[in-house]
Amino acid sequence: MLALALLLAGGAATGCGGRATTHHKPGTSHEQASGSVGTLLTATDAGGHRFREVPAEGAPAVQLTVRPDSEDGWNLQLAVKNYRFTPDSTGGAALPGAGHAHLELDGRKLARLYGPWFHLPAAQVPEGAHTLTVRLYADDHTAWAVAGKPVEGTAQLTATATAPGQAGGHSHGDTPPPPQAPQSEQADRTVTITVRDGKVSPAPARTELRRGERVALRVTSDRADTLHVHGYDKELALPAGQEATLTLTADRTGLFEVETHTSGLVLTQLLVR
């Protein structure tokens, strides 16, 4: 009886097949839960993420469409097939046809996407012709691939010079609108944060907002990183040593963390009432 009890306890501790996992959900096979779906290749993307190859039949696919926004920049739509966005399980095991996407401008990562729509501000796109790329990733940050090539979609975009105060690189008639205040000045609250040597200054705290208020997050990081506002799925590239500003409207209540992706630092918490 003692031997049987020990055997059962050992099986419970390690899960199926003797391998522990925290992502074994009902109806999920051990292969799915352990992230062993597909074949890991030695090839990687520019960020060092390995390719996870799957058969062409039933493989994820994505198409990218870019439309000018009437006020600023462009609206991007990702039309996916055999794929679903799973922001709640990012960092977990690789499940078939699930995960998130990366957005790149001329090969430089701009943001991580957790849904089919994304607004690209004009301030993040230099003047000239560019190539936008969206690439699909699994929850464990491996890149889905077919026949040795990553699953991605591309679109061309041309940004034109604008007069001061003119919206998003798009012409709206011969008479330019009156000058507007910088984005951070239009906000009801401005939070200024500095990241240096892996430390956040001032120390992370809660920023309280009323629903409908606009908050500007002004961040300067000594290393290139990406800012992410959880719950709002807003991201902003943080160039090394340069201040970057993300302004958003707090249109949903709750407690939302603002963090950096690469360094994993919590910058502040937005408490919206």
Tab-separated table of C-alpha atoms in Angstrom:
chain	number	residue	atom	x	y	z
A	1	MET	CA	0.000	0.000	0.000
A	2	LEU	CA	2.852	2.387	0.873
A	3	ALA	CA	4.550	1.704	-2.472
A	4	LEU	CA	1.275	2.311	-4.339
A	5	ALA	CA	0.714	5.605	-2.519
A	6	LEU	CA	4.219	6.816	-3.371
A	7	LEU	CA	3.740	5.856	-7.024
A	8	LEU	CA	0.464	7.778	-7.230
A	9	ALA	CA	1.988	10.813	-5.532
A	10	GLY	CA	4.898	10.811	-7.940
A	11	GLY	CA	2.562	10.651	-10.937
A	12	ALA	CA	0.536	13.606	-9.631
A	13	ALA	CA	3.650	15.700	-9.145
A	14	THR	CA	5.050	15.215	-12.611
A	15	GLY	CA	1.900	15.102	-14.734
A	16	CYS	CA	1.411	12.838	-17.717
A	17	GLY	CA	4.473	11.075	-19.024
A	18	GLY	CA	6.573	12.129	-16.037
A	19	ARG	CA	7.025	15.723	-17.236
A	20	ALA	CA	5.739	18.655	-15.220
A	21	THR	CA	3.670	21.360	-16.874
A	22	THR	CA	1.482	24.221	-15.669
A	23	HIS	CA	-0.464	24.509	-18.933
A	24	HIS	CA	-2.182	21.140	-19.137
A	25	LYS	CA	-5.799	22.278	-19.562
A	26	PRO	CA	-8.785	19.932	-19.970
A	27	GLY	CA	-8.990	18.654	-23.527
A	28	THR	CA	-5.340	19.511	-24.215
A	29	SER	CA	-2.944	16.734	-25.126
A	30	HIS	CA	0.424	16.358	-23.437
A	31	GLU	CA	2.144	17.238	-26.722
A	32	GLN	CA	0.234	20.513	-26.820
A	33	ALA	CA	0.722	21.250	-23.128
A	34	SER	CA	4.468	20.681	-23.265
A	35	GLY	CA	4.887	22.899	-26.330
A	36	SER	CA	6.307	20.084	-28.472
A	37	VAL	CA	3.945	20.666	-31.393
A	38	GLY	CA	5.763	21.055	-34.720
A	39	THR	CA	9.529	20.941	-35.196
A	40	LEU	CA	11.957	23.442	-33.716
A	41	LEU	CA	14.440	24.651	-36.333
A	42	THR	CA	17.863	26.163	-35.766
A	43	ALA	CA	16.878	29.197	-37.864
A	44	THR	CA	15.792	32.281	-35.917
A	45	ASP	CA	14.350	35.709	-36.568
A	46	ALA	CA	16.328	38.909	-35.998
A	47	GLY	CA	15.405	38.835	-32.307
A	48	GLY	CA	16.726	35.313	-31.794
A	49	HIS	CA	13.326	33.561	-31.676
A	50	ARG	CA	13.570	30.061	-33.129
A	51	PHE	CA	11.255	28.907	-35.909
A	52	ARG	CA	8.642	26.255	-35.061
A	53	GLU	CA	7.786	24.468	-38.315
A	54	VAL	CA	4.379	22.900	-38.922
A	55	PRO	CA	2.898	21.180	-42.023
A	56	ALA	CA	1.467	23.480	-44.682
A	57	GLU	CA	-1.958	21.857	-44.414
A	58	GLY	CA	-3.859	23.606	-41.628
A	59	ALA	CA	-0.945	25.951	-40.860
A	60	PRO	CA	-1.567	29.501	-39.582
A	61	ALA	CA	-1.654	32.280	-42.176
A	62	VAL	CA	-1.907	36.078	-42.009
A	63	GLN	CA	-2.585	38.973	-44.381
A	64	LEU	CA	-1.908	42.614	-43.528
A	65	THR	CA	-4.044	45.555	-44.649
A	66	VAL	CA	-3.099	49.183	-43.978
A	67	ARG	CA	-5.611	52.045	-44.047
A	68	PRO	CA	-4.955	55.750	-43.319
A	69	ASP	CA	-6.547	56.969	-40.082
A	70	SER	CA	-8.653	60.139	-40.376
A	71	GLU	CA	-6.805	61.799	-37.483
A	72	ASP	CA	-3.340	60.308	-37.193
A	73	GLY	CA	-1.234	57.573	-38.752
A	74	TRP	CA	-2.677	54.311	-40.000
A	75	ASN	CA	-4.974	51.501	-38.883
A	76	LEU	CA	-3.620	47.997	-39.439
A	77	GLN	CA	-5.804	44.908	-39.805
A	78	LEU	CA	-4.485	41.359	-39.495
A	79	ALA	CA	-6.682	38.805	-41.272
A	80	VAL	CA	-5.639	35.425	-39.851
A	81	LYS	CA	-6.508	31.849	-40.820
A	82	ASN	CA	-6.158	28.741	-38.651
A	83	TYR	CA	-5.019	31.029	-35.853
A	84	ARG	CA	-6.315	32.793	-32.752
A	85	PHE	CA	-4.809	35.462	-30.511
A	86	THR	CA	-4.223	34.289	-26.928
A	87	PRO	CA	-2.963	37.246	-24.830
A	88	ASP	CA	-3.957	35.517	-21.586
A	89	SER	CA	-1.459	32.665	-22.098
A	90	THR	CA	1.566	34.520	-23.516
A	91	GLY	CA	4.710	32.942	-22.097
A	92	GLY	CA	3.093	29.503	-21.811
A	93	ALA	CA	3.432	26.428	-23.985
A	94	ALA	CA	3.133	26.491	-27.776
A	95	LEU	CA	-0.398	25.427	-28.701
A	96	PRO	CA	-1.358	24.801	-32.339
A	97	GLY	CA	-2.725	27.853	-34.142
A	98	ALA	CA	-2.418	30.218	-31.170
A	99	GLY	CA	-0.237	33.047	-29.935
A	100	HIS	CA	0.506	36.668	-30.826
A	101	ALA	CA	2.156	38.702	-33.582
A	102	HIS	CA	5.110	41.054	-33.964
A	103	LEU	CA	4.922	44.226	-36.042
A	104	GLU	CA	8.088	45.344	-37.846
A	105	LEU	CA	8.895	48.455	-39.858
A	106	ASP	CA	11.691	47.775	-42.358
A	107	GLY	CA	12.883	44.880	-40.208
A	108	ARG	CA	12.796	46.836	-36.928
A	109	LYS	CA	10.322	45.640	-34.302
A	110	LEU	CA	7.711	48.215	-33.336
A	111	ALA	CA	5.239	46.302	-31.202
A	112	ARG	CA	3.790	42.990	-30.087
A	113	LEU	CA	0.153	42.544	-31.206
A	114	TYR	CA	-2.531	40.646	-29.303
A	115	GLY	CA	-5.452	41.187	-31.663
A	116	PRO	CA	-6.440	41.787	-35.281
A	117	TRP	CA	-6.357	45.610	-35.106
A	118	PHE	CA	-3.524	48.024	-34.316
A	119	HIS	CA	-3.166	51.797	-34.641
A	120	LEU	CA	0.223	52.946	-35.894
A	121	PRO	CA	0.915	56.611	-35.020
A	122	ALA	CA	2.502	58.768	-37.720
A	123	ALA	CA	5.214	59.803	-35.244
A	124	GLN	CA	6.647	56.270	-35.364
A	125	VAL	CA	7.106	56.251	-39.165
A	126	PRO	CA	9.842	58.358	-40.801
A	127	GLU	CA	9.108	60.112	-44.077
A	128	GLY	CA	9.461	57.872	-47.134
A	129	ALA	CA	8.506	54.406	-48.404
A	130	HIS	CA	8.527	51.511	-45.935
A	131	THR	CA	7.659	47.836	-45.601
A	132	LEU	CA	5.477	46.696	-42.724
A	133	THR	CA	5.690	43.050	-41.650
A	134	VAL	CA	3.539	41.086	-39.216
A	135	ARG	CA	4.823	37.678	-38.106
A	136	LEU	CA	2.917	35.064	-36.112
A	137	TYR	CA	4.396	33.592	-32.927
A	138	ALA	CA	3.418	30.866	-30.494
A	139	ASP	CA	2.807	31.575	-26.805
A	140	ASP	CA	6.363	30.408	-26.023
A	141	HIS	CA	7.707	33.107	-28.407
A	142	THR	CA	8.814	30.707	-31.133
A	143	ALA	CA	7.890	31.839	-34.667
A	144	TRP	CA	5.437	29.678	-36.604
A	145	ALA	CA	7.014	28.532	-39.861
A	146	VAL	CA	6.134	26.521	-42.979
A	147	ALA	CA	8.791	25.003	-45.259
A	148	GLY	CA	11.524	26.790	-43.329
A	149	LYS	CA	9.985	30.256	-43.718
A	150	PRO	CA	8.165	32.241	-41.008
A	151	VAL	CA	4.416	32.762	-41.270
A	152	GLU	CA	4.093	36.474	-42.010
A	153	GLY	CA	2.322	39.104	-44.061
A	154	THR	CA	3.655	42.350	-45.520
A	155	ALA	CA	2.295	45.658	-46.773
A	156	GLN	CA	3.824	48.804	-48.234
A	157	LEU	CA	3.381	52.191	-46.594
A	158	THR	CA	4.509	55.679	-47.623
A	159	ALA	CA	4.755	58.476	-45.069
A	160	THR	CA	4.740	62.054	-46.347
A	161	ALA	CA	6.001	65.219	-44.702
A	162	THR	CA	3.331	67.214	-42.888
A	163	ALA	CA	3.019	70.800	-41.823
A	164	PRO	CA	3.148	71.420	-38.063
A	165	GLY	CA	-0.131	70.302	-36.566
A	166	GLN	CA	-1.248	68.400	-39.674
A	167	ALA	CA	-2.585	64.960	-38.869
A	168	GLY	CA	-0.686	61.782	-39.576
A	169	GLY	CA	0.917	62.369	-42.953
A	170	HIS	CA	-2.438	62.703	-44.730
A	171	SER	CA	-3.618	65.763	-46.627
A	172	HIS	CA	-6.936	67.281	-45.480
A	173	GLY	CA	-7.307	70.194	-47.912
A	174	ASP	CA	-5.333	73.303	-48.799
A	175	THR	CA	-5.799	75.074	-45.472
A	176	PRO	CA	-3.751	73.540	-42.680
A	177	PRO	CA	-5.478	73.147	-39.316
A	178	PRO	CA	-4.403	75.360	-36.405
A	179	PRO	CA	-1.297	74.186	-34.537
A	180	GLN	CA	-1.967	71.609	-31.855
A	181	ALA	CA	-0.176	71.101	-28.589
A	182	PRO	CA	2.258	68.171	-28.359
A	183	GLN	CA	0.616	64.859	-27.526
A	184	SER	CA	1.762	64.877	-23.888
A	185	GLU	CA	0.251	68.381	-23.338
A	186	GLN	CA	-3.163	67.190	-24.498
A	187	ALA	CA	-3.272	64.620	-21.712
A	188	ASP	CA	-5.029	65.121	-18.366
A	189	ARG	CA	-2.144	63.409	-16.574
A	190	THR	CA	1.506	62.947	-17.518
A	191	VAL	CA	3.667	60.251	-15.947
A	192	THR	CA	7.412	60.625	-16.517
A	193	ILE	CA	9.529	57.508	-15.971
A	194	THR	CA	13.228	56.759	-16.375
A	195	VAL	CA	14.778	53.285	-16.671
A	196	ARG	CA	18.507	53.068	-16.023
A	197	ASP	CA	20.684	50.069	-15.138
A	198	GLY	CA	17.573	47.909	-14.653
A	199	LYS	CA	15.997	50.303	-12.123
A	200	VAL	CA	12.820	52.346	-12.484
A	201	SER	CA	12.691	55.949	-11.296
A	202	PRO	CA	10.537	57.039	-9.599
A	203	ALA	CA	9.739	53.733	-7.917
A	204	PRO	CA	6.690	52.022	-9.473
A	205	ALA	CA	3.430	53.262	-7.952
A	206	ARG	CA	-0.230	53.549	-8.852
A	207	THR	CA	-1.454	56.315	-11.127
A	208	GLU	CA	-5.116	56.986	-10.344
A	209	LEU	CA	-7.372	58.136	-13.182
A	210	ARG	CA	-11.029	58.804	-13.740
A	211	ARG	CA	-12.621	56.910	-16.587
A	212	GLY	CA	-12.349	58.937	-19.793
A	213	GLU	CA	-9.201	60.811	-18.765
A	214	ARG	CA	-6.149	60.800	-21.028
A	215	VAL	CA	-2.768	59.844	-19.626
A	216	ALA	CA	0.620	60.381	-21.272
A	217	LEU	CA	3.380	57.915	-20.380
A	218	ARG	CA	6.761	59.559	-21.029
A	219	VAL	CA	9.511	56.945	-20.739
A	220	THR	CA	13.261	57.170	-21.236
A	221	SER	CA	15.187	53.889	-21.170
A	222	ASP	CA	18.958	53.475	-21.360
A	223	ARG	CA	18.387	50.299	-23.387
A	224	ALA	CA	16.112	49.600	-26.353
A	225	ASP	CA	12.904	47.987	-25.131
A	226	THR	CA	9.138	47.926	-25.653
A	227	LEU	CA	6.509	49.437	-23.356
A	228	HIS	CA	3.267	47.481	-22.929
A	229	VAL	CA	0.032	48.582	-21.228
A	230	HIS	CA	-1.812	45.432	-20.141
A	231	GLY	CA	-5.572	45.385	-20.628
A	232	TYR	CA	-5.409	48.079	-23.307
A	233	ASP	CA	-3.013	46.119	-25.580
A	234	LYS	CA	-1.032	49.284	-26.259
A	235	GLU	CA	2.675	49.088	-27.053
A	236	LEU	CA	5.414	51.597	-27.783
A	237	ALA	CA	8.989	51.112	-28.959
A	238	LEU	CA	11.540	52.594	-26.532
A	239	PRO	CA	14.721	53.615	-28.368
A	240	ALA	CA	17.869	53.556	-26.235
A	241	GLY	CA	18.507	56.895	-24.571
A	242	GLN	CA	15.546	58.661	-26.185
A	243	GLU	CA	12.291	59.760	-24.619
A	244	ALA	CA	9.160	58.132	-26.060
A	245	THR	CA	5.555	59.037	-25.237
A	246	LEU	CA	2.415	56.922	-25.336
A	247	THR	CA	-0.900	58.733	-24.789
A	248	LEU	CA	-4.082	56.749	-24.214
A	249	THR	CA	-7.631	57.328	-23.065
A	250	ALA	CA	-8.527	55.413	-19.902
A	251	ASP	CA	-11.870	54.184	-21.221
A	252	ARG	CA	-12.118	51.035	-19.112
A	253	THR	CA	-12.030	50.641	-15.343
A	254	GLY	CA	-9.707	48.395	-13.392
A	255	LEU	CA	-6.044	48.023	-12.461
A	256	PHE	CA	-3.648	47.793	-15.412
A	257	GLU	CA	0.110	47.223	-15.285
A	258	VAL	CA	2.532	49.117	-17.491
A	259	GLU	CA	5.734	47.137	-18.064
A	260	THR	CA	8.697	46.652	-20.360
A	261	HIS	CA	8.875	43.474	-22.455
A	262	THR	CA	12.592	42.774	-22.706
A	263	SER	CA	13.628	43.721	-19.171
A	264	GLY	CA	10.303	42.710	-17.589
A	265	LEU	CA	10.128	45.793	-15.360
A	266	VAL	CA	6.884	47.188	-13.941
A	267	LEU	CA	6.875	50.942	-14.619
A	268	THR	CA	3.572	51.914	-13.032
A	269	GLN	CA	-0.002	50.714	-12.485
A	270	LEU	CA	-2.993	52.545	-13.923
A	271	LEU	CA	-5.941	52.504	-11.519
A	272	VAL	CA	-9.014	53.640	-13.459
A	273	ARG	CA	-12.222	54.254	-11.515
